[in-house]
XYZ file of C-alpha atoms in Angstrom:
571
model
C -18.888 11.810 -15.028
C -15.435 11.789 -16.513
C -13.453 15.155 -16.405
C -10.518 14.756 -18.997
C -8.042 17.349 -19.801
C -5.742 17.693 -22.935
C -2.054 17.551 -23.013
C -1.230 20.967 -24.225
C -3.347 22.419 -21.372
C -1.132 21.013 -19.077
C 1.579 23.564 -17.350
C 5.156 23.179 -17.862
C 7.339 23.808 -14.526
C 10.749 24.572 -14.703
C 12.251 24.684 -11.255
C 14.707 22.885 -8.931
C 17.678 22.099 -9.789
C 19.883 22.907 -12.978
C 17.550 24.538 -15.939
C 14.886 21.791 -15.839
C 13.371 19.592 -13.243
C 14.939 16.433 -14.768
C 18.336 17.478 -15.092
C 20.672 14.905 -13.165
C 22.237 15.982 -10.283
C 24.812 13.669 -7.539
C 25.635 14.013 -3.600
C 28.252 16.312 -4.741
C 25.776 18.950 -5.834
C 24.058 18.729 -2.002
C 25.481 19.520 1.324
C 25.762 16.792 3.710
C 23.752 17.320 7.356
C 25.433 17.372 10.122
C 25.496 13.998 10.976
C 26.173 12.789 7.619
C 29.449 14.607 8.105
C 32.617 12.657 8.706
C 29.535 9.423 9.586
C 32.821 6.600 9.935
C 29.582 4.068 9.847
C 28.161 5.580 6.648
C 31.295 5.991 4.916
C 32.151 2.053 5.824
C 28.452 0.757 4.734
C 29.034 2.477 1.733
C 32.777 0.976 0.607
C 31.184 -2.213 1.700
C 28.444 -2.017 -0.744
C 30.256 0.066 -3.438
C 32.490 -3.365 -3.130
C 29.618 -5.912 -3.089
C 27.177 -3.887 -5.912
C 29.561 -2.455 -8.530
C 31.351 -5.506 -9.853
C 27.353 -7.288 -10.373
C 26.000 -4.409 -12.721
C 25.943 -4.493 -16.454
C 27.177 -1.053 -17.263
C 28.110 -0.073 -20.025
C 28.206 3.055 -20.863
C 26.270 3.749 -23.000
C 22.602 6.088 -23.453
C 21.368 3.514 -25.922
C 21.234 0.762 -22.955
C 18.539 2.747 -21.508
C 17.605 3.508 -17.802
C 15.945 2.001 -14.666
C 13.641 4.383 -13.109
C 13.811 3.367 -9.191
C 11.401 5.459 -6.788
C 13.546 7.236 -3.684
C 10.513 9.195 -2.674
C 10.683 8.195 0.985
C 12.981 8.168 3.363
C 12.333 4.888 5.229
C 15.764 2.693 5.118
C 13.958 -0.197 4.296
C 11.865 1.861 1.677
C 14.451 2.671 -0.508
C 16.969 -0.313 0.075
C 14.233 -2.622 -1.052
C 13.598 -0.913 -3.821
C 17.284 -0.503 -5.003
C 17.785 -4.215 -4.929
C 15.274 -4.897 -7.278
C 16.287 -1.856 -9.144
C 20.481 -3.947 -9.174
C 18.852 -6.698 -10.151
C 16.564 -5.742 -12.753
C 19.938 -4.056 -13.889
C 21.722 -7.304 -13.854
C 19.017 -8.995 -16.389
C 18.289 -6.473 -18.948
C 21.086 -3.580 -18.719
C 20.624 0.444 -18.133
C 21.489 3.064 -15.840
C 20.146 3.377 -12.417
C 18.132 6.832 -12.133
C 17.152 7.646 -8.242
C 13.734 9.757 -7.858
C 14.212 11.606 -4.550
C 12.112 14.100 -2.660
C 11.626 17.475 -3.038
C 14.699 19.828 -2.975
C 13.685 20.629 0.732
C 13.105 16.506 1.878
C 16.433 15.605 0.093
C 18.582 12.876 2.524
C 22.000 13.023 1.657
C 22.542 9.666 3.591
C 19.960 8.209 1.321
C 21.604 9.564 -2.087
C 25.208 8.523 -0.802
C 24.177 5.032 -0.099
C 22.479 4.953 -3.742
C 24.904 6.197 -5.095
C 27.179 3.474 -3.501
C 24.942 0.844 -4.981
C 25.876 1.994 -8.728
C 23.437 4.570 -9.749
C 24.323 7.502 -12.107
C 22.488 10.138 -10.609
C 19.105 11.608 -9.367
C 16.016 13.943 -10.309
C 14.298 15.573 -7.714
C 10.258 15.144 -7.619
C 8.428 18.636 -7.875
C 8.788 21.237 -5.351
C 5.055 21.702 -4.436
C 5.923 25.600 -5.098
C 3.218 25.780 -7.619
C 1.920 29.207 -9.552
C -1.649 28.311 -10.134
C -1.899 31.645 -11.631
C 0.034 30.273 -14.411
C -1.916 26.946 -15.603
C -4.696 27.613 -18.337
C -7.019 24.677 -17.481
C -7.068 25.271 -13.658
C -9.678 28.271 -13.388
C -12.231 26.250 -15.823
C -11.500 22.961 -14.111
C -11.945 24.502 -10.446
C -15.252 26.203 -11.719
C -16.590 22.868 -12.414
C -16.184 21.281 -8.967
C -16.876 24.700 -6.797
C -20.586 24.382 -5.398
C -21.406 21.299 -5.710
C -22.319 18.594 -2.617
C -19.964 16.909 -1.208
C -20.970 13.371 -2.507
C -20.933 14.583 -5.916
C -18.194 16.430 -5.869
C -16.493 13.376 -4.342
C -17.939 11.727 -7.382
C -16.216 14.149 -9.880
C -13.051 13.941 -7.937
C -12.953 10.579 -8.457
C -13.800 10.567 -12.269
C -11.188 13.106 -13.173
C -8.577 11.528 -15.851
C -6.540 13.155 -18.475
C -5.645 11.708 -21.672
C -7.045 8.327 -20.526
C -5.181 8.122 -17.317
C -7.024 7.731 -14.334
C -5.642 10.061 -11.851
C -8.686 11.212 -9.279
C -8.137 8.330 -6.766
C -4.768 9.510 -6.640
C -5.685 13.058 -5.952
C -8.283 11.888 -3.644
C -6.166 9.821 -1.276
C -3.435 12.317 -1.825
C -5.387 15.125 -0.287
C -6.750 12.916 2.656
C -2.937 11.387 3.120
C -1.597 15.435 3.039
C -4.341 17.174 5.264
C -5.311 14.532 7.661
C -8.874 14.603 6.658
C -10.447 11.076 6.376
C -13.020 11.965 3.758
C -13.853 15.552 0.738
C -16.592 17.648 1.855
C -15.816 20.888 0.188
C -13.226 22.016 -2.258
C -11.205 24.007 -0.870
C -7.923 24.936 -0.655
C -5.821 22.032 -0.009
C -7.820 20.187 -2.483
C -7.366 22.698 -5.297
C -3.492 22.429 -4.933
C -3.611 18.764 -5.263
C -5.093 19.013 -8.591
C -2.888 21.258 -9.615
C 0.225 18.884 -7.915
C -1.247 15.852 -10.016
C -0.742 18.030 -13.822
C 2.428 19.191 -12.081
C 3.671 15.355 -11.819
C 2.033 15.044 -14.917
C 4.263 16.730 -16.837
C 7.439 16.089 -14.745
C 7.021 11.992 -15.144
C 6.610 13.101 -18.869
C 9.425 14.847 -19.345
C 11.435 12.100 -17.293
C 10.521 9.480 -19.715
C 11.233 11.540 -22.693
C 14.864 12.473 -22.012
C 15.675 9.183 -20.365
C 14.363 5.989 -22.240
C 13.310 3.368 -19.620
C 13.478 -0.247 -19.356
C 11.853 -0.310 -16.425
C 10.093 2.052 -13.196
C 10.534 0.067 -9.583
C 7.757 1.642 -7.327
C 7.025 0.731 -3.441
C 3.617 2.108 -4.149
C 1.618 2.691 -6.486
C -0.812 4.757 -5.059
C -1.013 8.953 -4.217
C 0.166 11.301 -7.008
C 3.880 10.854 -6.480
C 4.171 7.551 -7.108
C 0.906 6.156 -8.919
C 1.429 9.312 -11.565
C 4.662 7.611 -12.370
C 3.742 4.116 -12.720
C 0.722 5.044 -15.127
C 3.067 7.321 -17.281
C 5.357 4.322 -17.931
C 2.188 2.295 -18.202
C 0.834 4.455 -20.925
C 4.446 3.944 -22.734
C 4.397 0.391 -22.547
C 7.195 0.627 -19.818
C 6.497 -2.350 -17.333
C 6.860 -1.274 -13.488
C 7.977 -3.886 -10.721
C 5.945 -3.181 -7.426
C 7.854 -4.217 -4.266
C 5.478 -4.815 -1.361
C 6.892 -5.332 2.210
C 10.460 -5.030 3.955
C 11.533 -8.966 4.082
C 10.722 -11.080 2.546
C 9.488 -9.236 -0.122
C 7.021 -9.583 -3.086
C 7.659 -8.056 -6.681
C 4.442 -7.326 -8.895
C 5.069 -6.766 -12.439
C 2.642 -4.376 -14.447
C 2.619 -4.396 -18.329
C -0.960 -2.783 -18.565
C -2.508 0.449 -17.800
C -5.778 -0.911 -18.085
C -4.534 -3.380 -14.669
C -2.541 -0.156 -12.617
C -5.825 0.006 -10.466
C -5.840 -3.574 -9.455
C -4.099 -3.693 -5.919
C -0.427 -5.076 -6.330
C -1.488 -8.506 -4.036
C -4.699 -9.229 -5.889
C -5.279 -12.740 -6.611
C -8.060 -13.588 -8.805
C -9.991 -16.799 -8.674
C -8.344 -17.758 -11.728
C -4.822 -17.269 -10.386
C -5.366 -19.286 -7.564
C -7.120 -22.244 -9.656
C -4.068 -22.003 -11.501
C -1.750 -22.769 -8.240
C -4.409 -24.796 -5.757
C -3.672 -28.274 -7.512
C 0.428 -28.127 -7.088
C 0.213 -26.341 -4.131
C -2.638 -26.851 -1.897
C -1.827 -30.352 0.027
C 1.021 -28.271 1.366
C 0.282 -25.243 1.338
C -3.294 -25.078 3.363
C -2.106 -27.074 6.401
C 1.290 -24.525 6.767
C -1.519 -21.499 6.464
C -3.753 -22.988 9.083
C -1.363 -23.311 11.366
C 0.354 -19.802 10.748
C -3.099 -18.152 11.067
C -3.135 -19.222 14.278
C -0.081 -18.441 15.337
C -0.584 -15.264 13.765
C -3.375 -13.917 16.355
C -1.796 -15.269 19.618
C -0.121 -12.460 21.595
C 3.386 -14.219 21.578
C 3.358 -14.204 17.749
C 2.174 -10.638 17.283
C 4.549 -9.483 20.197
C 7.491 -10.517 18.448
C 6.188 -8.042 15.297
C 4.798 -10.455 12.879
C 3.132 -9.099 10.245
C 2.831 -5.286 11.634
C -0.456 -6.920 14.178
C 1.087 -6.133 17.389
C -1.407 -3.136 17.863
C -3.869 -5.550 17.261
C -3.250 -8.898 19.552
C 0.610 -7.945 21.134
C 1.575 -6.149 24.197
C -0.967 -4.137 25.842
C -3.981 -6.320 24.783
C -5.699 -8.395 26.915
C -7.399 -11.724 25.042
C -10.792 -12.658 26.543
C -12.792 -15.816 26.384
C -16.348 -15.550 24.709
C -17.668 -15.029 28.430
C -15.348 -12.494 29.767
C -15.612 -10.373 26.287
C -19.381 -10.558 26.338
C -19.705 -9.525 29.876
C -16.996 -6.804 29.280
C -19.064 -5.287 26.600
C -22.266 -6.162 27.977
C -23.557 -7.887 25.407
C -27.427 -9.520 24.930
C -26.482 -13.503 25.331
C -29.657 -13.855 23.473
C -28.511 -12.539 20.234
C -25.525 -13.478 18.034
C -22.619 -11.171 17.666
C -21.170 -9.658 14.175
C -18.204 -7.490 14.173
C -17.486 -4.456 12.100
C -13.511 -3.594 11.249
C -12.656 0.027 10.823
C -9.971 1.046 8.781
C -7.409 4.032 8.962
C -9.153 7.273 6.952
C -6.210 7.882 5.228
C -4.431 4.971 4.432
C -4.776 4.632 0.817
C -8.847 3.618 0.342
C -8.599 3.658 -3.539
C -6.196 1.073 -4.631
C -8.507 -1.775 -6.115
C -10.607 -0.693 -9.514
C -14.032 -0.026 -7.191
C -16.068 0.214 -4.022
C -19.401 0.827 -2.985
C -18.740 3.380 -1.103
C -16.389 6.952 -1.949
C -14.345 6.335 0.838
C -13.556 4.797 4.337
C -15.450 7.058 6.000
C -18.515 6.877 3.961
C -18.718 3.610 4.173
C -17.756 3.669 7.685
C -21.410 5.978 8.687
C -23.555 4.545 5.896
C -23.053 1.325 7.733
C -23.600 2.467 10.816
C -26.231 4.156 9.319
C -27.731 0.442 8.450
C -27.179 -1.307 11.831
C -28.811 1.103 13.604
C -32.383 -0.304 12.882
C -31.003 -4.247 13.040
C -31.300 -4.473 16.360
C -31.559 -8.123 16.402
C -27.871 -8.662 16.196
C -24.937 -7.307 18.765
C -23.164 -5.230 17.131
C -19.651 -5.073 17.448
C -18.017 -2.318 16.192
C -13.578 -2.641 16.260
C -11.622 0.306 15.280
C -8.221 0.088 13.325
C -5.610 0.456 16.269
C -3.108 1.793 14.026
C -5.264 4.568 13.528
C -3.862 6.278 16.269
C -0.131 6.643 14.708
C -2.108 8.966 12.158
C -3.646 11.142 14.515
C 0.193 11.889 16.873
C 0.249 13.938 12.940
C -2.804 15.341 13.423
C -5.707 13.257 11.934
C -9.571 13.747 13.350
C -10.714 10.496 14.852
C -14.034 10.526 12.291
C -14.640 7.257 12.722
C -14.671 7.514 16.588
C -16.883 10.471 17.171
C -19.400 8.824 15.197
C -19.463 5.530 16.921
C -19.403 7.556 20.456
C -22.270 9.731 19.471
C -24.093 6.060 18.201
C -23.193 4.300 20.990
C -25.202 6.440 23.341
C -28.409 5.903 21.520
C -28.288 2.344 20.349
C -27.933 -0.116 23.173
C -27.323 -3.444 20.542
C -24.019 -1.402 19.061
C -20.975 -1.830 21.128
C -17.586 0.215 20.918
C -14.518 -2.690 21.254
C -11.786 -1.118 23.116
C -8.026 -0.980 21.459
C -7.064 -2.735 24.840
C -8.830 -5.765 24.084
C -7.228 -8.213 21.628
C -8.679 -8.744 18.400
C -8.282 -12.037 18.575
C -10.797 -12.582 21.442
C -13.107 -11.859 18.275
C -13.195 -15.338 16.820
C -14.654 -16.568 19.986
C -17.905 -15.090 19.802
C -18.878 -13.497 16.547
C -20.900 -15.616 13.669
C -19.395 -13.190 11.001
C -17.489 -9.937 10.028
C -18.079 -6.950 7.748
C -15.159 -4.876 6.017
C -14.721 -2.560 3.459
C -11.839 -4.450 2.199
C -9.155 -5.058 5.102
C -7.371 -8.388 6.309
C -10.427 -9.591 8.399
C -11.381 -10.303 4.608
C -9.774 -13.125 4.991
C -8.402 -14.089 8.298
C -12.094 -14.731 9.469
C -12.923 -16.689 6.556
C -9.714 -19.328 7.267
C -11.110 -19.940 10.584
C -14.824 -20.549 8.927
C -16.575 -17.190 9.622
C -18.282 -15.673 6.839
C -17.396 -12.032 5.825
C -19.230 -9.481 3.764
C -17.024 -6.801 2.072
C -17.744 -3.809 0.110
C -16.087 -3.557 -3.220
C -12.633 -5.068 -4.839
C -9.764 -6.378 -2.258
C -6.830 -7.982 -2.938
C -8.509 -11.492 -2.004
C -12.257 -10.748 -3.749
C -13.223 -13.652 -6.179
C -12.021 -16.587 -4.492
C -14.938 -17.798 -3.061
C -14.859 -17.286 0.458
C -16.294 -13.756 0.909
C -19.720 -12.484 0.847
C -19.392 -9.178 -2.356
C -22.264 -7.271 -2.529
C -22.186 -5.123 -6.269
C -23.886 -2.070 -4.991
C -25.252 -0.332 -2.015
C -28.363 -1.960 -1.812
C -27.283 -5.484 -2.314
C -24.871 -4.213 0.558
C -27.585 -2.727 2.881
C -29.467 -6.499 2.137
C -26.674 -8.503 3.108
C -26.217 -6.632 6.532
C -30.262 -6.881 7.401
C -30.231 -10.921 6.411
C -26.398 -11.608 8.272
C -28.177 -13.356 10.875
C -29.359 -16.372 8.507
C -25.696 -16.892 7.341
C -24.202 -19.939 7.926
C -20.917 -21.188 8.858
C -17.817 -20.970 5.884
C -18.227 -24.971 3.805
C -14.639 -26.764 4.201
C -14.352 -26.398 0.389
C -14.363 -22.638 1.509
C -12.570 -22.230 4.579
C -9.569 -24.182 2.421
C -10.346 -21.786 -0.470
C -9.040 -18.358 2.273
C -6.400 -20.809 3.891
C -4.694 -21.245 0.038
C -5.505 -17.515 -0.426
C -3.088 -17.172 2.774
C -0.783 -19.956 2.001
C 0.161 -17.816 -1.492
C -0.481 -14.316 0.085
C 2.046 -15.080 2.980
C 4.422 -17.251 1.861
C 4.389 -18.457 -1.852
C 4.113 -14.343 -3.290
C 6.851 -14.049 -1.589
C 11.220 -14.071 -1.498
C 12.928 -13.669 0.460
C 17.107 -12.175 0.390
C 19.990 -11.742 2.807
C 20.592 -7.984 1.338
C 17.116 -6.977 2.920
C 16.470 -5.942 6.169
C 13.459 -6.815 8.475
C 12.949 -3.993 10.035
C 8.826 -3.075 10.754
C 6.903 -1.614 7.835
C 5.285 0.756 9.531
C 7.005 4.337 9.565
C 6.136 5.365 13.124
C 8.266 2.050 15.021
C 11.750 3.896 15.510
C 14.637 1.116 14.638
C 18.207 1.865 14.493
C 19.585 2.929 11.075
C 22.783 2.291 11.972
C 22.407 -1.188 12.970
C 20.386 -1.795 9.427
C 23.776 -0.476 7.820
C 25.853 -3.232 10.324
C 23.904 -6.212 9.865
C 23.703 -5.332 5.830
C 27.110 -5.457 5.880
C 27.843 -8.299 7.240
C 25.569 -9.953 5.212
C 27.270 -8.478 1.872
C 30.581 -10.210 3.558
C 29.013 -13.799 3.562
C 26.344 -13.808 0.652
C 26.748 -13.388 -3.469
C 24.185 -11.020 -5.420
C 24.423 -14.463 -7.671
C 23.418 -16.571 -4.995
C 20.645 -14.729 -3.747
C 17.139 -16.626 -3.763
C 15.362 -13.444 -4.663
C 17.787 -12.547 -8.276
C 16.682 -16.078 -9.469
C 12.628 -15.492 -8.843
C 13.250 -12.010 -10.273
C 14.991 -13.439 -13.391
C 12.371 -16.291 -13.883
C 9.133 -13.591 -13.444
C 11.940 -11.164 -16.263
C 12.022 -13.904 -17.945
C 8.826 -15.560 -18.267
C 6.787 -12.480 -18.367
C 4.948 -13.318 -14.979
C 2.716 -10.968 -12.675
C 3.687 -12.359 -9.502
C 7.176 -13.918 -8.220
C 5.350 -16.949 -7.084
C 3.556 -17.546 -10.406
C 6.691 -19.802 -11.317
C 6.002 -23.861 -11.479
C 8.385 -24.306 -8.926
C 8.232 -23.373 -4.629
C 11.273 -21.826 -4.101
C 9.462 -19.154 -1.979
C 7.587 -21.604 0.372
């Protein structure tokens, strides 16, 4: 069931700053904190860059030139400098002002703004206050009536189904809620979930008014997901305003959307057709460098020195086992093959392909265990996301734990992996993997072990992943995993190419980026992001830079993905 809601039901908010939310506003309308005062290492980033940044815009003065919409939202240096980079050069190739989006009157970072501000751009609107007067909106009671009573799986169902004017905006609610409150899955509507309704029509009409006073080019996201940011991209979408996704710190990859009807395919999804279209230049070179990077990848000196955010799963503090050792550890039935299960994090964004079998992470997570629980012909493996645990230091229930614990101490063929063992002792032992849609996808896969997913990933329809449609086909594919047979060559090369592009050839890399980790709990130095930028300002040319060419090419030449150009710049 759809739920869809007309425009002139939708609440205007005027709050914030000046006499409307999207009224312009600088640093010099914001007090600095403390240690933003008299900051000699700010202040000398920021000459440094106002030096570098201003004399390589196109600026001309101008309204009619239009503007770049560049998301601020969060607070994470290499967050918003990546984004602003794309946001200069995008400037550079087709014109406009530079428009910040920053958080909420009581988030604001004055560091943040001063350093934007030092890269060239005009000004800044502040995203929604969250101070919301329910009381107010005309739609809400009927719209709340409608999803009060009903069971949780429906009313997850109607949650997710809820669009207005043809945008899809439930999955954004959905994961919004679960990303806000800590809770990995919607059993009731309650509270928290009633305000993030009303947030998304709140956004709604914000990103609306945006667009209406200042005529974009362009939007330059670093997600597209939750209400903050996916409500955005879909607005511009739905005004035929193409948005550049930039996904990871350094190197980076851009994803251009022109479509609404693609903003729900994840921003690294590469379709059997787009890797056909790259395997014949590409693959003699690029499947050997992927085999032997996957294997780097999983040994604990690799993942020690932070590659790829897997050091919680194979670095310090993990112990690797032989096939032996990890069976005896686990005490496992040597008679019976092993298949491991990957968790994922509750609240880490479940809904960013078009569809899944399951609601969310957590339904899927029980309904499977719910499956393996009469197979008892297999060992049963079952590895929890270790990152996991940076979500619940904030608070998050451990779902996904208390029901394997509980499960655990009834079935004797399921077995509960611990964090201190290394993934990577995995590939000694199991005959395949099951995930709802995470990395094991395909890093299982490249090494020849089959793997059965449940719904759209980023690497779905390549050929080297088991995809059940529905929950049945699902629930079939677990029962028969026994009778599946080592990955062909033909498909272990298809997941090493899907690497090759996903790791290297997607992606550019710049000197005016910085490599600090992606994820927001590893503490880094900001000030030492400010020194080595700097330097690297001093002995590099915005003209120069590897990344400006890609960007112009995929400007250019109309192109999804950076790497979709004829030649390998990127890798």
């Amino acid at each position: 069931m759809t739920l869809d809601v007309c425009d002139q039901d939708i609440l205007k908010f005027v709050k914030c700053f000046g006499t409307s939310m999207t009224d312009l506003f600088t640093c010099a309308d914001i007090f600095p904190a403390d240690d933003d005062q008299k900051n000699s290492e700010l202040e000398r980033f920021c000459a440094a860059t106002a030096a570098t940044w201003l004399t390589n815009s196109i600026n001309s003065g101008r309204v009619e030139d239009g503007f770049i919409i560049v998301d601020l939202m969060v607070r994470h240096a290499p967050y918003y400098l990546g984004n602003i980079l794309i946001a200069k050069y995008l400037q550079r190739i087709m014109g406009g002002h530079l428009i910040g989006v920053v958080p909420s009157a009581d988030h604001l970072s004055y560091r943040m703004m001063k350093i934007a501000e030092a890269f060239g751009l005009k000004g800044f609107v502040s995203e929604p206050s969250g101070n919301r007067d329910l009381s107010r909106h005309t739609v809400l009671p009927s719209l709340f009536k409608s999803l009060e009573g009903l069971s949780p799986e429906i009313l997850r169902e109607r949650i997710l189904g809820l669009s207005v004017n043809g945008l899809r905006i439930g999955h954004l609610i959905y994961d919004s809620y679960m990303r806000w409150t800590l809770n990995g899955t919607i059993e009731e509507f309650n509270s928290p979930l009633k305000v993030h309704v009303a947030q998304a029509f709140e956004y709604l009409e914000f990103y609306s008014d945006l667009l209406n006073k200042y005529p974009s080019k362009s939007v330059v996201l670093g997600h597209m997901g939750y209400i903050r940011f996916g409500i955005l991209a879909r607005t511009a979408l739905k005004r035929s305003i193409p948005v550049y996704h930039r996904t990871f710190h350094r190197p980076v990859a851009v994803t251009r959307f022109d479509d609404l009807a693609n903003a729900d395919t994840h921003v690294v999804r590469y379709s059997g057709r787009d890797l056909d279209n790259l395997y014949d230049r590409f693959a003699s070179k690029g499947i050997p460098k992927a085999r032997k990077f996957m294997q780097e990848r999983i040994t604990p000196e690799r993942a020690r020195n932070g590659m790829e955010n897997i050091a919680s799963s194979h670095g310090t503090g993990t112990v690797s086992l032989d096939a032996v050792a990890l069976s005896k550890q686990l005490g496992l039935d040597s008679t019976k093959p092993s298949v491991a299960i990957f968790g994922h994090v509750l609240t880490d964004s479940p809904h960013l392909c078009n569809w899944a079998i399951y609601h969310d992470y957590f339904q899927w997570f029980v309904e499977t265990l719910d499956i393996i629980k009469d197979i008892e012909e297999i060992n049963w493996i079952i590895r929890l996301h270790p990152d996991r645990v940076h979500y619940q230091e904030t608070g998050e229930r451990d779902l996904c734990q208390i029901a394997l614990t509980e499960m655990v101490g009834q079935y004797k063929h399921v077995f509960d992996m611990p964090a201190s063992i290394a993934s990577s002792s995995l590939f000694k032992i199991v005959t395949a993997v099951v995930t709802a849609d995470g990395t094991a996808g395909y890093e299982y896969p490249a090494m020849g072990i089959p793997c059965i997913i449940a719904g759209e990933s980023r690497y779905s329809g390549n050929g080297f992943t088991i995809e059940p449609k529905n929950a049945d086909e699902y629930r079939n594919e677990l029962i028969n995993v026994a009778r599946l047979e080592p990955l062909s060559a033909v498909e272990i090369n298809r997941a090493l190419f899907f690497c090759y592009i996903f790791y290297f050839h997607s992606r550019q890399d710049s000197p005016f980026l910085t490599n600090v980790p992606m994820g927001s709990w590893v503490e880094y130095d900001e000030g030492r992001v400010w020194r080595e930028l700097e330097e690297s300002m001093a002995l590099n040319s915005p003209k120069a830079d590897p990344l400006f060419r890609a960007l112009e090419k995929q400007v250019r030449q109309n192109c999804r993905f950076l790497g979709e150009i004829g030649d390998d710049e990127n890798g």
